[in-house]
Coordinates of C-alpha atoms and ligand atoms in Angstrom, one line a residue:
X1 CA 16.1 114.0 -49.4
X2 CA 13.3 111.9 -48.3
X3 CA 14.3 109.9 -45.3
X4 CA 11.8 107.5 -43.6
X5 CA 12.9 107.0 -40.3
X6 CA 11.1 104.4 -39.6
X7 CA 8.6 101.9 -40.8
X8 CA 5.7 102.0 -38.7
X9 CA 2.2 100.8 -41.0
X10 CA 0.7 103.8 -41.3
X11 CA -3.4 103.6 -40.2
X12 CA -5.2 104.0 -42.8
X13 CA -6.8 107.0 -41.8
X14 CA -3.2 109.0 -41.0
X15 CA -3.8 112.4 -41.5
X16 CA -2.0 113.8 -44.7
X17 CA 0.7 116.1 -43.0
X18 CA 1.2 115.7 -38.9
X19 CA 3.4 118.8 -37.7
X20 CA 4.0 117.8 -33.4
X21 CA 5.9 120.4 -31.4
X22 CA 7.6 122.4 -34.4
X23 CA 9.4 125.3 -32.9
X24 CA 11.3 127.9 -34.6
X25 CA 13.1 131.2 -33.5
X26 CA 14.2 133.6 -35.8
X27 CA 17.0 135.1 -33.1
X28 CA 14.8 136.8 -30.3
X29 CA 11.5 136.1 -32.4
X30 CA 9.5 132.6 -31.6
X31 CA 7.9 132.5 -35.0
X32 CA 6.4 128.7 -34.5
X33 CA 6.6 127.6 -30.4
X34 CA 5.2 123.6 -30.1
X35 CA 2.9 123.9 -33.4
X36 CA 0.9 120.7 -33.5
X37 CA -1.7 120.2 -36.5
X38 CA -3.4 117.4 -38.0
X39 CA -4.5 117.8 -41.7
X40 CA -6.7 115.2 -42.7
X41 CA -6.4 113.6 -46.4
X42 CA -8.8 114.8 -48.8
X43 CA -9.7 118.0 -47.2
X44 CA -9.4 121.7 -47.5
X45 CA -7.9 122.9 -44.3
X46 CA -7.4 126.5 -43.8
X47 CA -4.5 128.5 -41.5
X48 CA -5.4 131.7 -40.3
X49 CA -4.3 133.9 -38.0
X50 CA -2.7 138.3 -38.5
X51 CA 0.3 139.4 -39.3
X52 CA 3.6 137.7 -38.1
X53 CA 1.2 134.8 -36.0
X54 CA 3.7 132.3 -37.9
X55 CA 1.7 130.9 -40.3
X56 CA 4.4 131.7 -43.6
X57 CA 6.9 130.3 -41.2
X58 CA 5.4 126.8 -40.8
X59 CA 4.8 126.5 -44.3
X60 CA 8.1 127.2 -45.0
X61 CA 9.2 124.4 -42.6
X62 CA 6.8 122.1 -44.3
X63 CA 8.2 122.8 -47.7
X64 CA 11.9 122.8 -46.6
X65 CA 12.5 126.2 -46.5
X66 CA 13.5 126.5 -43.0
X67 CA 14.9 123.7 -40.9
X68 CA 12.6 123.7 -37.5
X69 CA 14.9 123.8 -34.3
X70 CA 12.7 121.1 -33.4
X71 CA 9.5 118.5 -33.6
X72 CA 8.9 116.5 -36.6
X73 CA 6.4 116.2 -39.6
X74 CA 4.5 113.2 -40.4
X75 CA 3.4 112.6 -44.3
X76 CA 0.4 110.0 -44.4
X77 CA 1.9 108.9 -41.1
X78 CA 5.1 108.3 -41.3
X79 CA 8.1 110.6 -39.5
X80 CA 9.6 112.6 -42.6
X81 CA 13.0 114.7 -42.9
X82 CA 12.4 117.9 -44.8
X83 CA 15.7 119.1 -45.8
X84 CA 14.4 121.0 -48.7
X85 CA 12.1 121.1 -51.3
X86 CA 13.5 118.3 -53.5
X87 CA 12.3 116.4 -50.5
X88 CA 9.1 118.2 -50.3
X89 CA 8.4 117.5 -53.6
X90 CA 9.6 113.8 -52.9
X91 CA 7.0 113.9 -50.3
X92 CA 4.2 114.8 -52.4
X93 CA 3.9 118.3 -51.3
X94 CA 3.8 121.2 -54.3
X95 CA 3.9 125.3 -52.7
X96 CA 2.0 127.4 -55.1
X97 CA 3.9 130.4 -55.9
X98 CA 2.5 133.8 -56.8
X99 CA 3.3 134.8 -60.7
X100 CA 7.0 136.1 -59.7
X101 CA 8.3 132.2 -59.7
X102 CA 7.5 132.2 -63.3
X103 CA 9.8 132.9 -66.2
X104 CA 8.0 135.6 -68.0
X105 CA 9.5 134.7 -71.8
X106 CA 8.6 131.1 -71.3
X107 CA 5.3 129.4 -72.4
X108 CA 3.1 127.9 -69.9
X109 CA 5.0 124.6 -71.1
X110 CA 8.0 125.2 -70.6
X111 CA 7.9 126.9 -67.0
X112 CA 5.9 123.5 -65.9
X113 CA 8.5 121.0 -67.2
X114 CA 11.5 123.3 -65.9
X115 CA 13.2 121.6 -63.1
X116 CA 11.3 118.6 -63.2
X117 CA 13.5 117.7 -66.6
X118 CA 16.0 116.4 -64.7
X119 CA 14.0 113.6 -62.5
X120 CA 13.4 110.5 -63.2
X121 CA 10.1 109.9 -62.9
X122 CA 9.5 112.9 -65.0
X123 CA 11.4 112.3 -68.0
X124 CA 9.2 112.4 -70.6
X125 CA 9.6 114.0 -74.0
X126 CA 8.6 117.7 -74.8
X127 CA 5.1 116.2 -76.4
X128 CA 5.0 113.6 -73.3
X129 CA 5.0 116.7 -71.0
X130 CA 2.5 118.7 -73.1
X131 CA 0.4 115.4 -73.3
X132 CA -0.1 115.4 -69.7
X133 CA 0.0 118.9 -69.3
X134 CA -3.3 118.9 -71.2
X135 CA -4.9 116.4 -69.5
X136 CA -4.2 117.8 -66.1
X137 CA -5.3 120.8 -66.9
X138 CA -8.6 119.5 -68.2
X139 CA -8.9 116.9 -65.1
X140 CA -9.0 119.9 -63.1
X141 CA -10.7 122.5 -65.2
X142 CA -7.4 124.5 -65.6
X143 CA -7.7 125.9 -68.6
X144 CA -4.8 127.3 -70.0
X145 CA -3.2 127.0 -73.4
X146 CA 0.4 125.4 -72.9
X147 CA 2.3 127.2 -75.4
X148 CA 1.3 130.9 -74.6
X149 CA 3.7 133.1 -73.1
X150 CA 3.3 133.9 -69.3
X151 CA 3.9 137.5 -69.2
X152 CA 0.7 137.5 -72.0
X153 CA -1.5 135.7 -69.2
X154 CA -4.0 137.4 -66.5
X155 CA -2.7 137.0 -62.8
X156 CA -5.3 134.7 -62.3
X157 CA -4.2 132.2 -65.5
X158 CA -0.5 132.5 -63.3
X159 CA -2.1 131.2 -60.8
X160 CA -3.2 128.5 -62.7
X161 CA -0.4 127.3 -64.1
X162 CA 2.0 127.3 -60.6
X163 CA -1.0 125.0 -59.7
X164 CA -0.6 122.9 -63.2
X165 CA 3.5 122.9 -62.2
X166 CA 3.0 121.1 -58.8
X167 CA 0.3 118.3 -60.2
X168 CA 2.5 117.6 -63.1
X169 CA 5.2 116.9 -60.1
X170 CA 2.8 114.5 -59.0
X171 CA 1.6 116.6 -56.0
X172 CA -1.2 115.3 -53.3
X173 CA -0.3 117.9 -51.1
X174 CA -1.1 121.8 -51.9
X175 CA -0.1 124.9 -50.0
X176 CA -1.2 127.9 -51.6
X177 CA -0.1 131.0 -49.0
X178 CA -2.6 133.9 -49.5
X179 CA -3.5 133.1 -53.4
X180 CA -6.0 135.5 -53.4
X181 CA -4.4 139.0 -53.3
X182 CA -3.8 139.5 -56.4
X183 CA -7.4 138.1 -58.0
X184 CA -10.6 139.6 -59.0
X185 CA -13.6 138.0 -57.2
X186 CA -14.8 135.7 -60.0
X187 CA -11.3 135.0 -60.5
X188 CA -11.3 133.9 -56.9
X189 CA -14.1 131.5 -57.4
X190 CA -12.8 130.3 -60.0
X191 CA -9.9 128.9 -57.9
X192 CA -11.7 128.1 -55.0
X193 CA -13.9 125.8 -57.6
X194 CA -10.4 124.3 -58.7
X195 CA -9.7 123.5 -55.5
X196 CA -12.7 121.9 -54.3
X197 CA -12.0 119.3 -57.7
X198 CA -8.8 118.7 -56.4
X199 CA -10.5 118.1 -52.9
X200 CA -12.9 115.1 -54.4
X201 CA -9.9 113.8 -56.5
X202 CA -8.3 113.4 -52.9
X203 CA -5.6 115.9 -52.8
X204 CA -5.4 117.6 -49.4
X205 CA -5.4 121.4 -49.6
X206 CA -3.7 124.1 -47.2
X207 CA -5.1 127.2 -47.5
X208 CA -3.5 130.0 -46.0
X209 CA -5.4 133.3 -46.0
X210 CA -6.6 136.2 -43.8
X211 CA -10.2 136.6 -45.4
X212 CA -13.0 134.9 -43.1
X213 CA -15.1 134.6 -45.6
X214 CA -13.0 132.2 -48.2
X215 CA -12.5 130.1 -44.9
X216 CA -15.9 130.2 -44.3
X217 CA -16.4 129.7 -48.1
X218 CA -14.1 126.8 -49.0
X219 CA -12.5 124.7 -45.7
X220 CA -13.7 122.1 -44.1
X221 CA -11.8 122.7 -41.0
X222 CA -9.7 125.5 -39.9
X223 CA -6.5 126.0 -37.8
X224 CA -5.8 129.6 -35.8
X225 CA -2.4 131.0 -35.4
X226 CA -1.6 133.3 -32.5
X227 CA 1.8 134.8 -31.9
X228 CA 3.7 131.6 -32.4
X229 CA 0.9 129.0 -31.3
X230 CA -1.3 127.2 -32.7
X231 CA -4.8 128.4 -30.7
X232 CA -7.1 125.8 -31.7
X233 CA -8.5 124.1 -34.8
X234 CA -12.3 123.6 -35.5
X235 CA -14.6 122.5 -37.9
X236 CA -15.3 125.2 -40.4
X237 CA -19.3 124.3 -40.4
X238 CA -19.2 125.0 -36.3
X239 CA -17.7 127.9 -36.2
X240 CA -18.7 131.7 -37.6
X241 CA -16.3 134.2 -38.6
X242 CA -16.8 136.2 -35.0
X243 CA -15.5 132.8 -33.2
X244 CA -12.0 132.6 -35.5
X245 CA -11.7 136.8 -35.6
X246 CA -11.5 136.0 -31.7
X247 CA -9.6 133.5 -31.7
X248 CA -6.9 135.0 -34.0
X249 CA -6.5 138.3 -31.5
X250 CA -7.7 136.7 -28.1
X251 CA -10.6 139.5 -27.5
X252 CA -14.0 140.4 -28.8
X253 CA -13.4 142.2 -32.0
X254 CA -16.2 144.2 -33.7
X255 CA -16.5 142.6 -37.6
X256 CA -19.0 145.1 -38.9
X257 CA -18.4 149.1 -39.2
X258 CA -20.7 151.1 -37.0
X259 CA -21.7 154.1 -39.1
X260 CA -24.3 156.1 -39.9
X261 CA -25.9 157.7 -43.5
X262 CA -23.1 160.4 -45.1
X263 CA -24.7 163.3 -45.1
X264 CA -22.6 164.9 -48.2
X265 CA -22.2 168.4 -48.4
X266 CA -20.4 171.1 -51.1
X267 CA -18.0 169.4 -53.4
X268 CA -14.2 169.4 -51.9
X269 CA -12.2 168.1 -55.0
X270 CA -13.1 167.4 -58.3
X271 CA -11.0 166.3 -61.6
X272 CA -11.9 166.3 -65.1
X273 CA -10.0 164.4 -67.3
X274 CA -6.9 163.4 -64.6
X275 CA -4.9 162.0 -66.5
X276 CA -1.1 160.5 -65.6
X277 CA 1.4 159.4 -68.0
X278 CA 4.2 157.3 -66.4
X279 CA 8.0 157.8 -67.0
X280 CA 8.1 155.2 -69.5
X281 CA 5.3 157.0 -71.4
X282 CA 2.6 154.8 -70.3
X283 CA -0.7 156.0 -69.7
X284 CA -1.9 155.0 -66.1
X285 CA -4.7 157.1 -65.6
X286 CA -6.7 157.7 -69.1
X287 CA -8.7 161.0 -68.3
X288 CA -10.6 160.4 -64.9
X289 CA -13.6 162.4 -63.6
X290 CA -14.7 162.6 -60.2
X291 CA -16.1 164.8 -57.5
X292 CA -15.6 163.7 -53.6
X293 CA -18.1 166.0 -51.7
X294 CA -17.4 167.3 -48.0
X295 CA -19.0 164.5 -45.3
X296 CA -18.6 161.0 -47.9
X297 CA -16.0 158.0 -48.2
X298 CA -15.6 157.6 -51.9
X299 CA -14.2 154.2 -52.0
X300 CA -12.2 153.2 -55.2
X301 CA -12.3 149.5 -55.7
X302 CA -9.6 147.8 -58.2
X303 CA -7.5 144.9 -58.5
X304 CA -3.8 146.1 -57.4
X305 CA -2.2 147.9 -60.7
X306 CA -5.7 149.6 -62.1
X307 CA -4.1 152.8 -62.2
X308 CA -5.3 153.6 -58.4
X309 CA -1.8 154.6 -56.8
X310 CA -1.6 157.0 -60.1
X311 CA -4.9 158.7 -59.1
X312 CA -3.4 159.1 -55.3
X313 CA 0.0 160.4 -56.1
X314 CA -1.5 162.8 -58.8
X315 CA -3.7 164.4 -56.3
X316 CA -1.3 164.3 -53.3
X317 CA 1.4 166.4 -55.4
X318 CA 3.8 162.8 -56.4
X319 CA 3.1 162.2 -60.1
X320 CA 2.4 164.8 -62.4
X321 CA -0.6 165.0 -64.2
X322 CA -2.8 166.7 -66.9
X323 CA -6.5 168.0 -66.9
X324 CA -8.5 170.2 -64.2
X325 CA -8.3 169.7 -60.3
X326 CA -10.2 172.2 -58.2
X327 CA -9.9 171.9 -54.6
X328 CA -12.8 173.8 -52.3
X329 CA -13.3 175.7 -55.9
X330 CA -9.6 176.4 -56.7
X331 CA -7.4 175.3 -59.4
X332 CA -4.8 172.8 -58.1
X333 CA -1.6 173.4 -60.3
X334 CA -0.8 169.6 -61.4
X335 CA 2.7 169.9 -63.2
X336 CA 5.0 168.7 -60.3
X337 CA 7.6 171.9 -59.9
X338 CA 5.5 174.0 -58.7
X339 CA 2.8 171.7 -56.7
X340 CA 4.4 169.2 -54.7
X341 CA 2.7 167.3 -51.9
X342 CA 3.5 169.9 -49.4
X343 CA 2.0 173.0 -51.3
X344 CA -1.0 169.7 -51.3
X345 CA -1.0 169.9 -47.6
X346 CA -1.3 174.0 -47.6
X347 CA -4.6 173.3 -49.7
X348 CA -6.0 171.2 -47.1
X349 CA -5.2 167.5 -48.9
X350 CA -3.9 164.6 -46.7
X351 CA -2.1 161.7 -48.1
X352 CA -1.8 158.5 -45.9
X353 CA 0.1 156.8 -48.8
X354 CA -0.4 153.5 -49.7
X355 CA 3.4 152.0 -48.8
X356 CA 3.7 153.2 -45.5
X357 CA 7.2 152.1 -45.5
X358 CA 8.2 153.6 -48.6
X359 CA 6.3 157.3 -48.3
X360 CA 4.7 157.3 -44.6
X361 CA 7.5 156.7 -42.8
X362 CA 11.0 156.8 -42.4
X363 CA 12.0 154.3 -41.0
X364 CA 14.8 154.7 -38.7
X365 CA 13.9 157.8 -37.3
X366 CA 12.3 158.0 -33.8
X367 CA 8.8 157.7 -34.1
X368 CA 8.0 161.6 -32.6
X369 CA 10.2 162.8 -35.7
X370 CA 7.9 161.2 -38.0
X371 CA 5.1 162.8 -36.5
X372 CA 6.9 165.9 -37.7
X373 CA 7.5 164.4 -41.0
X374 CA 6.0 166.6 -44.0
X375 CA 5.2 169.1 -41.3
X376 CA 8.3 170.8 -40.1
X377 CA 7.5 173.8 -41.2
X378 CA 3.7 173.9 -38.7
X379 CA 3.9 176.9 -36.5
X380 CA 3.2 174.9 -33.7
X381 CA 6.8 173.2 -34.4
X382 CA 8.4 176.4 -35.0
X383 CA 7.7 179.2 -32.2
X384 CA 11.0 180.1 -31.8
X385 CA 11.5 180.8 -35.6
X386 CA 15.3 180.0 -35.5
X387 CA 15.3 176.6 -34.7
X388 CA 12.5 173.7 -34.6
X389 CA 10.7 173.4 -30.9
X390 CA 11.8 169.0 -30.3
X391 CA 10.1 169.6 -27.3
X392 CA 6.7 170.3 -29.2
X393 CA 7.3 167.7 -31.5
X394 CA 7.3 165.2 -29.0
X395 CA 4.8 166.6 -26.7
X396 CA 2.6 166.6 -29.3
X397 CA 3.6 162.7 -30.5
X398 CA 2.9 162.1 -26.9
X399 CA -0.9 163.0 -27.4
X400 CA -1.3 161.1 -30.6
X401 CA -0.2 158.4 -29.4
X402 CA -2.5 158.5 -26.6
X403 CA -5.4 159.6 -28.6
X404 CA -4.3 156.8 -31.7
X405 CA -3.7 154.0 -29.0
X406 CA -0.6 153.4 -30.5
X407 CA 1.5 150.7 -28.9
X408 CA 3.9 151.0 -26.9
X409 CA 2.6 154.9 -26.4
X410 CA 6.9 155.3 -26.5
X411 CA 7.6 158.1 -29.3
X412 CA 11.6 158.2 -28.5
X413 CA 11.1 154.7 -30.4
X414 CA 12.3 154.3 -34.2
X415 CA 9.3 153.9 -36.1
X416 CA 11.0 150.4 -37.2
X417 CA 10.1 148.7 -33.9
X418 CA 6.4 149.0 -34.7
X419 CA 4.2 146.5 -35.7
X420 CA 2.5 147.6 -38.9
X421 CA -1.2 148.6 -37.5
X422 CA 0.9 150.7 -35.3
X423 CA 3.2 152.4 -37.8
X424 CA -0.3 153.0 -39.5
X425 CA -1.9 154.4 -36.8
X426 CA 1.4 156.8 -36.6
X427 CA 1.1 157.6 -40.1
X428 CA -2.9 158.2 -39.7
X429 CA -2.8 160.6 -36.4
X430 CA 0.0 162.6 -38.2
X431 CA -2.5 162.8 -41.2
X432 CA -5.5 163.0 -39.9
X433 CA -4.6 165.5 -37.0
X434 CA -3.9 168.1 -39.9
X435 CA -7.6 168.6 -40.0
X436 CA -7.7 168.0 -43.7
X437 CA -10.3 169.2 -45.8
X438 CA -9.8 165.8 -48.1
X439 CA -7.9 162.9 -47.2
X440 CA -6.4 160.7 -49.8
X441 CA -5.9 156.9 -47.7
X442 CA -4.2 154.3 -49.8
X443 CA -4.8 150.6 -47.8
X444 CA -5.1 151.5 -45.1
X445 CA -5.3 148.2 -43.0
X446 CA -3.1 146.5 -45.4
X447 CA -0.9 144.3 -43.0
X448 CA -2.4 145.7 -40.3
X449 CA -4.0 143.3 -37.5
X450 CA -7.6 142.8 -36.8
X451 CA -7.4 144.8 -33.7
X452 CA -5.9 147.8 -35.2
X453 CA -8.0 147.4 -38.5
X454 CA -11.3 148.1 -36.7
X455 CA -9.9 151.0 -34.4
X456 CA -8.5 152.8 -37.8
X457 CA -12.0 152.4 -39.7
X458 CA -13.9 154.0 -36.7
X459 CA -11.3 156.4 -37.2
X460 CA -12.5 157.4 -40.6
X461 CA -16.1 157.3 -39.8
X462 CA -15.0 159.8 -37.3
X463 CA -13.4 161.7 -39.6
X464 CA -16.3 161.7 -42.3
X465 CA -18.8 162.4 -39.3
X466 CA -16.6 165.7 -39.2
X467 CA -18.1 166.9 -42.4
X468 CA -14.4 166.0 -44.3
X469 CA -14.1 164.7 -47.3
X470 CA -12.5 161.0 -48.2
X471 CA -11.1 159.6 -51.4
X472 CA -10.3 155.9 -49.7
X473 CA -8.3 153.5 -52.2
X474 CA -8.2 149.7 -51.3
X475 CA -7.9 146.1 -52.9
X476 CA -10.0 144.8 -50.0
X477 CA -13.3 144.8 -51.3
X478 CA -15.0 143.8 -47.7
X479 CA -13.1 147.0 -47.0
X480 CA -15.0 149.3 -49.6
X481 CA -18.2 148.0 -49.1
X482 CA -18.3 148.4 -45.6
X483 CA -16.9 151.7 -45.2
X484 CA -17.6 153.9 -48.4
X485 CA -20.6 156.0 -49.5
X486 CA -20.3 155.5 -52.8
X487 CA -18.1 153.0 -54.6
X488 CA -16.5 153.8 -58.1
X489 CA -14.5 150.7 -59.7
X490 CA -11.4 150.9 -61.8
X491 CA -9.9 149.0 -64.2
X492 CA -7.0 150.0 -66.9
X493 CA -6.7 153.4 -65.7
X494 CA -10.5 153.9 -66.4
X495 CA -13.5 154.9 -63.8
X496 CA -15.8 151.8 -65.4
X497 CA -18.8 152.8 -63.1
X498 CA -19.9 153.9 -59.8
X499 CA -21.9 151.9 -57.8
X500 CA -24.4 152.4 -54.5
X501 CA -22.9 150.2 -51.5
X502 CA -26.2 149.2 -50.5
X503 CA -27.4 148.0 -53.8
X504 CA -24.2 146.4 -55.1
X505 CA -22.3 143.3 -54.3
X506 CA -19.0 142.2 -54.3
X507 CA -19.9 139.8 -57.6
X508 CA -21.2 143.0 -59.7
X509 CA -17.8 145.1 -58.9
X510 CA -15.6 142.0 -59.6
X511 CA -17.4 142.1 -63.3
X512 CA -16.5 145.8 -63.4
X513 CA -12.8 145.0 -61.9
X514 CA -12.2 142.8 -64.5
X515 CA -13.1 144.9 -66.9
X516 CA -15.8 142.8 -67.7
X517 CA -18.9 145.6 -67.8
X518 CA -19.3 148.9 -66.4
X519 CA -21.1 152.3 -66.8
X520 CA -18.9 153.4 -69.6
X521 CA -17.7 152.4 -72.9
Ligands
ADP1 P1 2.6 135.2 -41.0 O1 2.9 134.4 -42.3 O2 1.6 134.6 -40.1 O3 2.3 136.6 -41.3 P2 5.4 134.8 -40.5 O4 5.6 133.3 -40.4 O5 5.8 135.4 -41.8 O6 4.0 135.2 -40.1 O7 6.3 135.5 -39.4 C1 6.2 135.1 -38.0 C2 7.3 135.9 -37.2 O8 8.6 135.5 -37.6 C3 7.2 137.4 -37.5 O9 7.5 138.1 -36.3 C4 8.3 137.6 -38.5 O10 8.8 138.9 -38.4 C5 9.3 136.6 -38.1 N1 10.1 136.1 -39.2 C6 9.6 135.4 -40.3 N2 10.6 135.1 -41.2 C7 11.7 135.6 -40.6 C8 13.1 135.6 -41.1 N3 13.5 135.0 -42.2 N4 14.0 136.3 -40.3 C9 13.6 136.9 -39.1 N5 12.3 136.9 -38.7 C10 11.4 136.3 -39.4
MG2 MG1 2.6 135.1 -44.3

């Protein structure tokens, strides 16, 4: 319910959405302390800010989500109760969803029209709905065709249509909360061109997103979260992405990685014709070749799903696979019985997996057991034979975490109480301290603050420097260009080309993510 509290004639130039002094505590945690933001109609405005700064939270308090424990939100000036998102909607505000708010079996149609049937203002026929629907989508350039299935469109046409489904609810407010995860570049553009239509037919535009460059890209101003507080909000053409990367930790942070040429050596791991078929018989790696040599970062680029977590698990030992593996020259047995990950680890292969909560770590042990974890059987854990040495264990968690930074350097800690760059950087000292001949990395800064992002990509330049071979597998392209050697892209289980990082661009991959060209048929 919408309730205007009070009548006050709103100035003409009232900003869209006024949030003064929202708090909100989530039991001990001050996710929102006295937020105060102004976002001006007709703009894009941007919220940045890392991991857990609040930013979901005050969303979610815009869109009626969460009840703040206190302050108030102006719409277009005037004091407005959010109870939930009836009333957000009421208020003109639409939340773009990623894909899993759709119903999969529905047509594009249907899912816009569903729970807008009901209202009032919307109750228009079947063809009504698809009449409008149309226009819409061409008013904003949205192609999409109203009667096709969902689960038959890209991620990107998903997109699309949660966009389509909060305009048709008459929408001049838009959050969308990180909507570029799950998109290829040009797929990216593509909305960010959306957008800037719905910015000149006056719709006001929250963008949330931890990528510098699609603030830098796309907003005309730009608000910076920090543990709970809003830190300041600028004007996106006077300010560079080293000014907000500052402002979002507090400190000089180092945006580019310091390394020098990879000077590659012998081959440590090569495949011919890896393949993986999954447990429902699907193919998710179709017959991959590749050679990582000893002193390189092979980076694997892909949108999320290309069949890059099959390439990881099949050489760290999870998935079984088919085809020819050698590792420093020797056959790597790829049926699972007989080579698990741990046989891996005796053949000098490190897996920092991709889901540190599901695979790096368990959770509710104490953080100098997972140090252990994978390891137990290490001589160094074991010099008593009969029983395992604790008192090693933790003596040497003791010195990771000195030499990994992480914080608080307390190992008798479960590994839940962590933030996520510090579970990571458990995860990676564990790994990394193994002195692997090849290490497998699956995002490895995904959720992981800026801080902690630049301190683990020194680490594996360090690592490479060592003369050790990586295979590093992420959906941040910024990521792969700046730290591999070589760059190969994926798409449907396929290697569709390598590429130079010093010659390529983040344009030519997104072609060859979207399977769009490539090196190979
Ligand atoms: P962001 O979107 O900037 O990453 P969030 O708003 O999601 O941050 O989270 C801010 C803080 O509030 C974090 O510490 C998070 O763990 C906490 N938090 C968010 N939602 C909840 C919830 N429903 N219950 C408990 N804590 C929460
Ligand atoms: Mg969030």
């Amino acid at each position: 319910m919408v309730a205007e509290v009070t009548g006050g004639a709103a100035a003409k130039a009232a900003p869209a959405i006024e949030l003064r002094g929202i708090s909100k505590a989530f039991g001990p945690v001050q996710a929102n302390k006295d937020i105060n933001i102004k976002v001006n109609k007709g703009t894009i405005h941007g919220i940045i800010g890392e991991n857990g700064a609040g930013k979901s939270t005050m969303m979610s308090i815009l869109y009626g989500f969460y009840k703040a424990d206190s302050g108030e939100i102006l719409i277009d000036g005037k004091p407005t109760q959010i109870t939930d998102s009836q009333a957000a909607i009421s208020a003109g505000i639409g939340m773009v969803f990623q894909h899993f708010k759709l119903v999969e079996n529905f047509t594009v149609l249907e899912n816009v029209i569903l729970g807008a049937e009901d209202s009032e203002r919307l109750m228009p026929s079947l063809n009504r709905a698809r009449k409008l629907l149309t226009e819409l989508a061409a008013e904003y350039e949205l192609n999409v065709d109203p009667d096709a299935l969902i689960e038959t469109l890209s991620v990107g046409h998903q997109q699309r249509v949660e966009i389509l489904k909060a305009l048709y609810r008459e929408a001049n407010i838009l959050i969308l909360d990180e909507p570029t995860g799950v998109l290829t570049p040009a797929e990216a553009d593509h909305l960010f061109r959306i957008l800037r239509g719905l910015k000149e037919q006056g719709k006001t535009i929250i963008l949330i997103t931890h990528k510098l460059r699609e603030i830098m890209d796309v907003t005309d101003e730009v608000s910076v979260m920090r543990r709970g507080e809003m830190v300041a909000t600028v004007n996106t053409a006077e300010t560079s992405p080293t000014e907000l990367a500052e402002l979002m930790v507090g400190r000089k942070v180092l945006l580019e990685v310091e390394k020098t040429p990879a000077k590659p050596g012998e081959v440590v791991l090569s495949a011919r014709g890896l393949k993986v078929v999954d447990e429902f018989g699907v193919e998710r790696l179709r017959s991959i070749d590749l050679d990582i040599r000893a002193g390189e970062i092979l980076g694997v680029a892909g949108v999320a799903g290309n069949g890059q977590s099959a390439l990881l698990e099949a050489l760290a030992g999870m998935a079984a696979a088919t085809g020819e593996v050698k590792m420093n020259g020797e056959p790597l047995d790829l049926t699972l019985k007989h080579s698990d990950a741990g046989t891996r680890r005796e053949r000098g292969v490190s897996h920092v997996h991709e889901d540190r909560h599901r695979c790096g770590l368990i959770l509710d042990f104490m953080a100098w057991e997972n140090i252990a974890f994978g390891y137990h059987n290490a001589p160094e854990y074991n010099k008593n034979k009969l029983l395992m040495d604790n008192h090693a264990i933790l003596e040497d968690a003791k010195g990771k975490f000195e030499r990994f930074d992480v914080r608080p350097p307390n190992p008798m800690l479960t590994a839940e109480s962590f933030s996520g760059g510090n579970q990571q950087k458990i995860v990676l000292a564990r790994e990394i301290e193994r002195n692997p001949d090849l290490l497998l990395v699956g995002q490895p800064t995904r959720g992981v603050d800026i801080g902690a992002i630049e301190f683990i990509h020194k680490q594996l330049i360090a690592l490479r420097d060592q003369g050790k071979a990586i295979l590093l597998v992420s959906v941040e392209l910024d990521e792969i260009l700046s730290l591999s050697d070589r760059i190969v892209v994926m798409f449907d289980g396929r290697i569709m080309g390598e590429r130079d990082p010093e010659t390529t661009n983040a344009q030519d991959l997104g072609l060859m993510m979207a399977g769009m060209t490539g090196d190979v048929a």
